[in-house]
Amino acid sequence: MVKNNEYNAAETNKVTLKLMAVFLISGLVCSLAPLRLVISSQINKMT
């Protein structure tokens, strides 16, 4: 019984880590997209 609970806890930890990684990556992509637009517009102004 105890082993089963530990195994389930380990599995849920893996799932939460995966979900957190997905959220982090999607958050980074969302924050980088406007940054790229700003940077490219700045470069266009310079040239």
The first five atom37 places (N, CA, C, CB, O) and aatype in JSON, in Angstrom:
{
  "aatype": [12, 19, 11, 2, 2, 6, 18, 2, 0, 0, 6, 16, 2, 11, 19, 16, 10, 11, 10, 12, 0, 19, 13, 10, 9, 15, 7, 10, 19, 4, 15, 10, 0, 14, 10, 1, 10, 19, 9, 15, 15, 5, 9, 2, 11, 12, 16],
  "atom_mask": [
    [1, 1, 1, 1, 1],
    [1, 1, 1, 1, 1],
    [1, 1, 1, 1, 1],
    [1, 1, 1, 1, 1],
    [1, 1, 1, 1, 1],
    [1, 1, 1, 1, 1],
    [1, 1, 1, 1, 1],
    [1, 1, 1, 1, 1],
    [1, 1, 1, 1, 1],
    [1, 1, 1, 1, 1],
    [1, 1, 1, 1, 1],
    [1, 1, 1, 1, 1],
    [1, 1, 1, 1, 1],
    [1, 1, 1, 1, 1],
    [1, 1, 1, 1, 1],
    [1, 1, 1, 1, 1],
    [1, 1, 1, 1, 1],
    [1, 1, 1, 1, 1],
    [1, 1, 1, 1, 1],
    [1, 1, 1, 1, 1],
    [1, 1, 1, 1, 1],
    [1, 1, 1, 1, 1],
    [1, 1, 1, 1, 1],
    [1, 1, 1, 1, 1],
    [1, 1, 1, 1, 1],
    [1, 1, 1, 1, 1],
    [1, 1, 1, 0, 1],
    [1, 1, 1, 1, 1],
    [1, 1, 1, 1, 1],
    [1, 1, 1, 1, 1],
    [1, 1, 1, 1, 1],
    [1, 1, 1, 1, 1],
    [1, 1, 1, 1, 1],
    [1, 1, 1, 1, 1],
    [1, 1, 1, 1, 1],
    [1, 1, 1, 1, 1],
    [1, 1, 1, 1, 1],
    [1, 1, 1, 1, 1],
    [1, 1, 1, 1, 1],
    [1, 1, 1, 1, 1],
    [1, 1, 1, 1, 1],
    [1, 1, 1, 1, 1],
    [1, 1, 1, 1, 1],
    [1, 1, 1, 1, 1],
    [1, 1, 1, 1, 1],
    [1, 1, 1, 1, 1],
    [1, 1, 1, 1, 1]
  ],
  "atom_positions": [
    [[0.84, -1.21, 0.0], [0.0, 0.0, 0.0], [0.88, 1.26, 0.0], [-0.95, 0.01, 1.24], [0.65, 2.18, -0.78]],
    [[1.88, 1.27, 0.88], [2.75, 2.45, 0.96], [3.51, 2.63, -0.35], [3.75, 2.32, 2.15], [3.62, 3.74, -0.87]],
    [[4.04, 1.51, -0.88], [4.78, 1.59, -2.14], [3.91, 2.15, -3.25], [5.31, 0.2, -2.53], [4.36, 2.97, -4.05]],
    [[2.66, 1.71, -3.29], [1.74, 2.17, -4.32], [1.54, 3.69, -4.22], [0.38, 1.44, -4.2], [1.55, 4.39, -5.23]],
    [[1.36, 4.19, -2.99], [1.19, 5.63, -2.8], [2.42, 6.4, -3.24], [0.88, 5.93, -1.33], [2.31, 7.45, -3.87]],
    [[3.61, 5.87, -2.9], [4.83, 6.55, -3.31], [4.94, 6.59, -4.82], [6.07, 5.85, -2.7], [5.32, 7.61, -5.4]],
    [[4.61, 5.48, -5.46], [4.66, 5.41, -6.92], [3.71, 6.43, -7.54], [4.31, 3.99, -7.42], [4.07, 7.14, -8.48]],
    [[2.49, 6.5, -6.99], [1.52, 7.46, -7.51], [2.02, 8.89, -7.31], [0.15, 7.27, -6.81], [1.83, 9.73, -8.19]],
    [[2.64, 9.17, -6.2], [3.16, 10.5, -5.93], [4.25, 10.84, -6.96], [3.72, 10.6, -4.49], [4.3, 11.95, -7.48]],
    [[5.13, 9.87, -7.23], [6.19, 10.1, -8.2], [5.6, 10.37, -9.58], [7.15, 8.89, -8.25], [6.07, 11.25, -10.3]],
    [[4.57, 9.61, -9.93], [3.95, 9.8, -11.25], [3.31, 11.19, -11.34], [2.9, 8.7, -11.52], [3.46, 11.87, -12.35]],
    [[2.59, 11.6, -10.29], [1.95, 12.91, -10.34], [3.0, 14.01, -10.39], [1.02, 13.1, -9.12], [2.79, 15.02, -11.05]],
    [[4.13, 13.82, -9.7], [5.21, 14.8, -9.77], [5.72, 14.94, -11.2], [6.37, 14.41, -8.83], [5.94, 16.05, -11.68]],
    [[5.9, 13.81, -11.89], [6.35, 13.85, -13.28], [5.36, 14.63, -14.13], [6.53, 12.43, -13.84], [5.75, 15.46, -14.95]],
    [[4.08, 14.34, -13.93], [3.04, 15.01, -14.73], [3.04, 16.5, -14.45], [1.65, 14.41, -14.43], [2.96, 17.31, -15.37]],
    [[3.14, 16.88, -13.18], [3.13, 18.31, -12.85], [4.36, 18.99, -13.43], [3.08, 18.52, -11.33], [4.27, 20.11, -13.91]],
    [[5.51, 18.32, -13.38], [6.72, 18.9, -13.96], [6.54, 19.11, -15.45], [7.94, 18.01, -13.7], [6.91, 20.15, -15.98]],
    [[5.96, 18.13, -16.14], [5.73, 18.26, -17.57], [4.8, 19.43, -17.84], [5.14, 16.96, -18.16], [5.05, 20.23, -18.74]],
    [[3.72, 19.53, -17.07], [2.77, 20.62, -17.27], [3.43, 21.97, -17.03], [1.56, 20.45, -16.33], [3.23, 22.92, -17.79]],
    [[4.24, 22.05, -15.96], [4.94, 23.31, -15.67], [5.88, 23.66, -16.8], [5.71, 23.21, -14.35], [5.98, 24.83, -17.2]],
    [[6.59, 22.66, -17.33], [7.5, 22.91, -18.45], [6.74, 23.44, -19.65], [8.27, 21.63, -18.82], [7.18, 24.39, -20.31]],
    [[5.6, 22.84, -19.94], [4.78, 23.29, -21.07], [4.33, 24.74, -20.85], [3.55, 22.37, -21.27], [4.41, 25.56, -21.76]],
    [[3.87, 25.04, -19.64], [3.42, 26.41, -19.35], [4.57, 27.4, -19.48], [2.83, 26.49, -17.94], [4.41, 28.48, -20.04]],
    [[5.75, 27.01, -18.96], [6.92, 27.89, -19.05], [7.29, 28.16, -20.49], [8.1, 27.3, -18.3], [7.53, 29.3, -20.88]],
    [[7.35, 27.08, -21.29], [7.75, 27.24, -22.69], [6.74, 28.1, -23.43], [7.88, 25.86, -23.37], [7.13, 29.0, -24.18]],
    [[5.46, 27.82, -23.24], [4.44, 28.61, -23.95], [4.49, 30.07, -23.47], [3.03, 28.02, -23.72], [4.28, 30.98, -24.27]],
    [[4.75, 30.28, -22.19], [4.87, 31.64, -21.68], [6.06, 32.36, -22.3], [0.0, 0.0, 0.0], [5.97, 33.53, -22.66]],
    [[7.18, 31.64, -22.42], [8.37, 32.23, -23.05], [8.08, 32.59, -24.49], [9.56, 31.28, -22.96], [8.44, 33.67, -24.95]],
    [[7.45, 31.68, -25.21], [7.13, 31.93, -26.62], [6.22, 33.15, -26.73], [6.45, 30.69, -27.27], [6.43, 34.01, -27.59]],
    [[5.22, 33.23, -25.87], [4.28, 34.35, -25.93], [4.99, 35.67, -25.62], [3.12, 34.13, -24.94], [4.66, 36.69, -26.23]],
    [[5.95, 35.66, -24.7], [6.64, 36.9, -24.34], [7.73, 37.24, -25.36], [7.24, 36.79, -22.93], [8.09, 38.4, -25.51]],
    [[8.25, 36.23, -26.04], [9.3, 36.49, -27.03], [8.72, 37.0, -28.34], [10.11, 35.22, -27.29], [9.36, 37.8, -29.03]],
    [[7.52, 36.57, -28.7], [6.93, 36.99, -29.97], [6.83, 38.51, -30.08], [5.54, 36.37, -30.13], [7.32, 39.06, -31.07]],
    [[6.23, 39.22, -29.12], [6.18, 40.69, -29.23], [7.56, 41.32, -29.16], [5.3, 41.27, -28.12], [7.82, 42.33, -29.81]],
    [[8.47, 40.71, -28.36], [9.82, 41.25, -28.29], [10.48, 41.23, -29.66], [10.67, 40.45, -27.29], [11.14, 42.2, -30.05]],
    [[10.31, 40.14, -30.38], [10.89, 40.04, -31.72], [10.35, 41.14, -32.61], [10.62, 38.67, -32.33], [11.09, 41.75, -33.38]],
    [[9.04, 41.37, -32.52], [8.44, 42.42, -33.34], [9.05, 43.78, -33.0], [6.91, 42.45, -33.15], [9.37, 44.56, -33.89]],
    [[9.19, 44.04, -31.72], [9.76, 45.32, -31.29], [11.19, 45.45, -31.79], [9.72, 45.46, -29.75], [11.57, 46.49, -32.34]],
    [[11.98, 44.38, -31.61], [13.39, 44.44, -32.02], [13.5, 44.64, -33.52], [14.12, 43.16, -31.6], [14.3, 45.45, -33.98]],
    [[12.7, 43.9, -34.3], [12.78, 44.04, -35.76], [12.35, 45.43, -36.2], [11.91, 42.98, -36.44], [12.93, 45.98, -37.14]],
    [[11.36, 46.02, -35.53], [10.94, 47.37, -35.9], [12.03, 48.37, -35.54], [9.61, 47.73, -35.18], [12.25, 49.34, -36.27]],
    [[12.73, 48.14, -34.41], [13.84, 49.02, -34.04], [14.95, 48.93, -35.08], [14.38, 48.65, -32.64], [15.51, 49.95, -35.47]],
    [[15.26, 47.71, -35.53], [16.32, 47.54, -36.53], [15.91, 48.23, -37.83], [16.6, 46.03, -36.78], [16.73, 48.86, -38.49]],
    [[14.63, 48.12, -38.19], [14.15, 48.77, -39.41], [14.29, 50.29, -39.3], [12.69, 48.38, -39.69], [14.61, 50.95, -40.29]],
    [[14.05, 50.84, -38.12], [14.19, 52.28, -37.93], [15.65, 52.7, -38.09], [13.66, 52.7, -36.55], [15.94, 53.75, -38.67]],
    [[16.57, 51.88, -37.58], [17.99, 52.21, -37.65], [18.49, 52.24, -39.09], [18.81, 51.21, -36.83], [19.23, 53.14, -39.48]],
    [[18.08, 51.25, -39.88], [18.6, 51.17, -41.24], [17.89, 52.11, -42.2], [18.49, 49.76, -41.75], [18.22, 52.15, -43.38]]
  ]
}
